[in-house]
Amino acid sequence: MLDTPSAPPSARARAAARKRLRLPIAAVLVAGFGSLMLLAVASVLVLGLVSASTNTFALLNDKADLALASVEIRVRHQLDPARDMARFLAGLIERADLDPTDPAVLAVTLRGALAAAPDVTGVAFIRPDLTGVRAARLNGGLQAGAFDLQGEADIAPELLDGPNRSAAAWIDPRWSKEASNSFISLYQPVRRDGRYLGQVVVGVSLGDLSRFLSLLYVEQGLNAFVLYDHTHVLAHPALVGRSFDFSNKPDGPPLPRVDQVDDPALAALWTDGTPVQALKKRVEGKAVSVMGDDYLFLMRSMAGYGQQDWIIGIGFRDGEVSGEIRRLYKTGLVGLAILLVSVAVALYVGRKISRQVARLAEAADRVRAFEFRDIADLPDSRLREMARAASAFNAMVAGLRWFETYVPKALVLRLMRQREAIGGLVSVQREVTVMFTDIRGFSRMAESMAAADTAALLNEHFTLLAACIEAEGGTVDKFIGDSLMAFWGAPEAQENHAARALRAAHAIHHAVCADNRRRIAAGQAPIHVRIGLHSGPVVVGNIGSASRINYTIVGDTVNVAARIEELSAALQGDAEVIVLTSGVTAAKGANAAPLVRQGGRSLRGRTGTTELWRMVVPNAVEVPRDGESKENGEPTQPASSPAPRPGTGVQAESEAGSSVL
């Protein structure tokens, strides 16, 4: 059964899309950068001058709260993608979109999910019998395969407790021998129709977190860290570049202790630290004196990743606070100049970015119009993201230029318009006209030609034919050796599809003859072409396999057109081009091209006869104007096909093949 086209978008939705306000990015970037920079610099300057008159502790607390929030946000941004991945994979299995019993499909899915989430170290699906499939990042690559935990002694309780849980659960840090790193894992139970199928397990390495903290607030002199408890450290700038082996750690989590981190003040935090008052209730403050230097630590807890609440904090020397306040006083003297320079720089940067984005948008419009040959390469940029976007876009356009040579651009554009109009692409029954072409004696011709010359000949020939076909709104379906198949009437409905096909065949006749004159002048043999046309119902749509699909037509009409082209071999004689069309096409395409009736002929593989008409061209065969016979002055009609209307230019011929002129 053919699919029914989906309903077009509502008028209200289209009206809403038209009324949506769209601002040029150049204006947004320039005005936005300028106003935001003006607001930001002015606010910072005013707040800095006001805060200079307050006590040191209030300034420190505001700054520390922002730093603590940044640390917490970064930690959550690294761990939350693991939770989202677990929910996504669990949803696929629960909806039966992913078969957990198929190891090959499961491995490919897990590997693909892991490749799209660089913050995730590994992902696995574990069945109730403790077997499963996993994918992990090892040695700089992605590896996937089956595994078996049966008989393992060190199994997380959350894994065994999966049938009793309905929500995901984070477990405390564990050590991976294969990755030589500590990581935390999320266990997501999976059920379908109330039946427990297993758990999706996602692991995240904490090594990258220390690298991020080493760059956080470097200019402000702050030192950020994350503690698992009072004894063990999850992330610290001093851990960058260091490695530990916790495979034989007898007790506690597989994490370094505070005394193993190169930070004497942190090591003495819980033993020698003195509590200090913090302005925010949820912030804990401690002062530590180490080797004559005074340090201040501000901390708060962070929950949501295991049974144990983590501790995030920042530390700095007391002397850095007073120095910062003095700098605020000095900057107040030149604040106005800084404000003006900052706004000017923001405007300049905004204009530079907007120009690059405008170039990208203009090139994207050309891509949407399939004008790949007219797209100039985007220039490089000093901005990393813009440079990457330009490089990726240039590579994409280069690939699309190759893609354009294999996929008809006109067909794709029409399919896109059809999808926008009816909301999708479906298989439908349509009245079309089909054309088949063939080169007579091509096999003998190719025997005496080199492979490159043969390919060049076919490329030139098909380019010539495709130009005539596309000029009449036709679709080149495929190239079969030295043959070509095209059709009119799809994907867009064309009431005059037969007339278009006849005009295209007429244009091909002239183009081939003109090309033969050029070939003869160059000492080359002329090309003799056969063309068959037929009109009728077909099924048109996306047809193919799951891995490759073509937009094409199928039906008996296609077979008849091919048989007509095949039959033309017996009628061509010495003519450079012969165009045979069925009576159906001749009647539907009346007045499109001069035709001569050939009578009823038998087609290979078909019973009965088919009424055929042959195209004639001026100066080759004399054709009476307005379809009138020279002898009786009256229009002639086909004997056994739909009769063309008077004045069509279609002429009859006797069964013996003599024209009535």
XYZ file of C-alpha atoms in Angstrom, residues 409-423 425 492:
17
model
C 21.289 18.497 -8.069
C 17.957 19.313 -9.691
C 16.402 16.142 -8.261
C 17.600 16.906 -4.743
C 16.277 20.461 -4.909
C 12.872 19.259 -6.070
C 12.769 16.619 -3.325
C 13.597 19.285 -0.746
C 10.804 21.509 -2.020
C 8.404 18.574 -1.995
C 9.359 17.700 1.585
C 8.780 21.287 2.710
C 5.416 21.364 0.920
C 3.922 18.073 2.140
C 6.029 17.386 5.222
C 8.852 11.998 1.149
C 6.939 17.357 -8.827
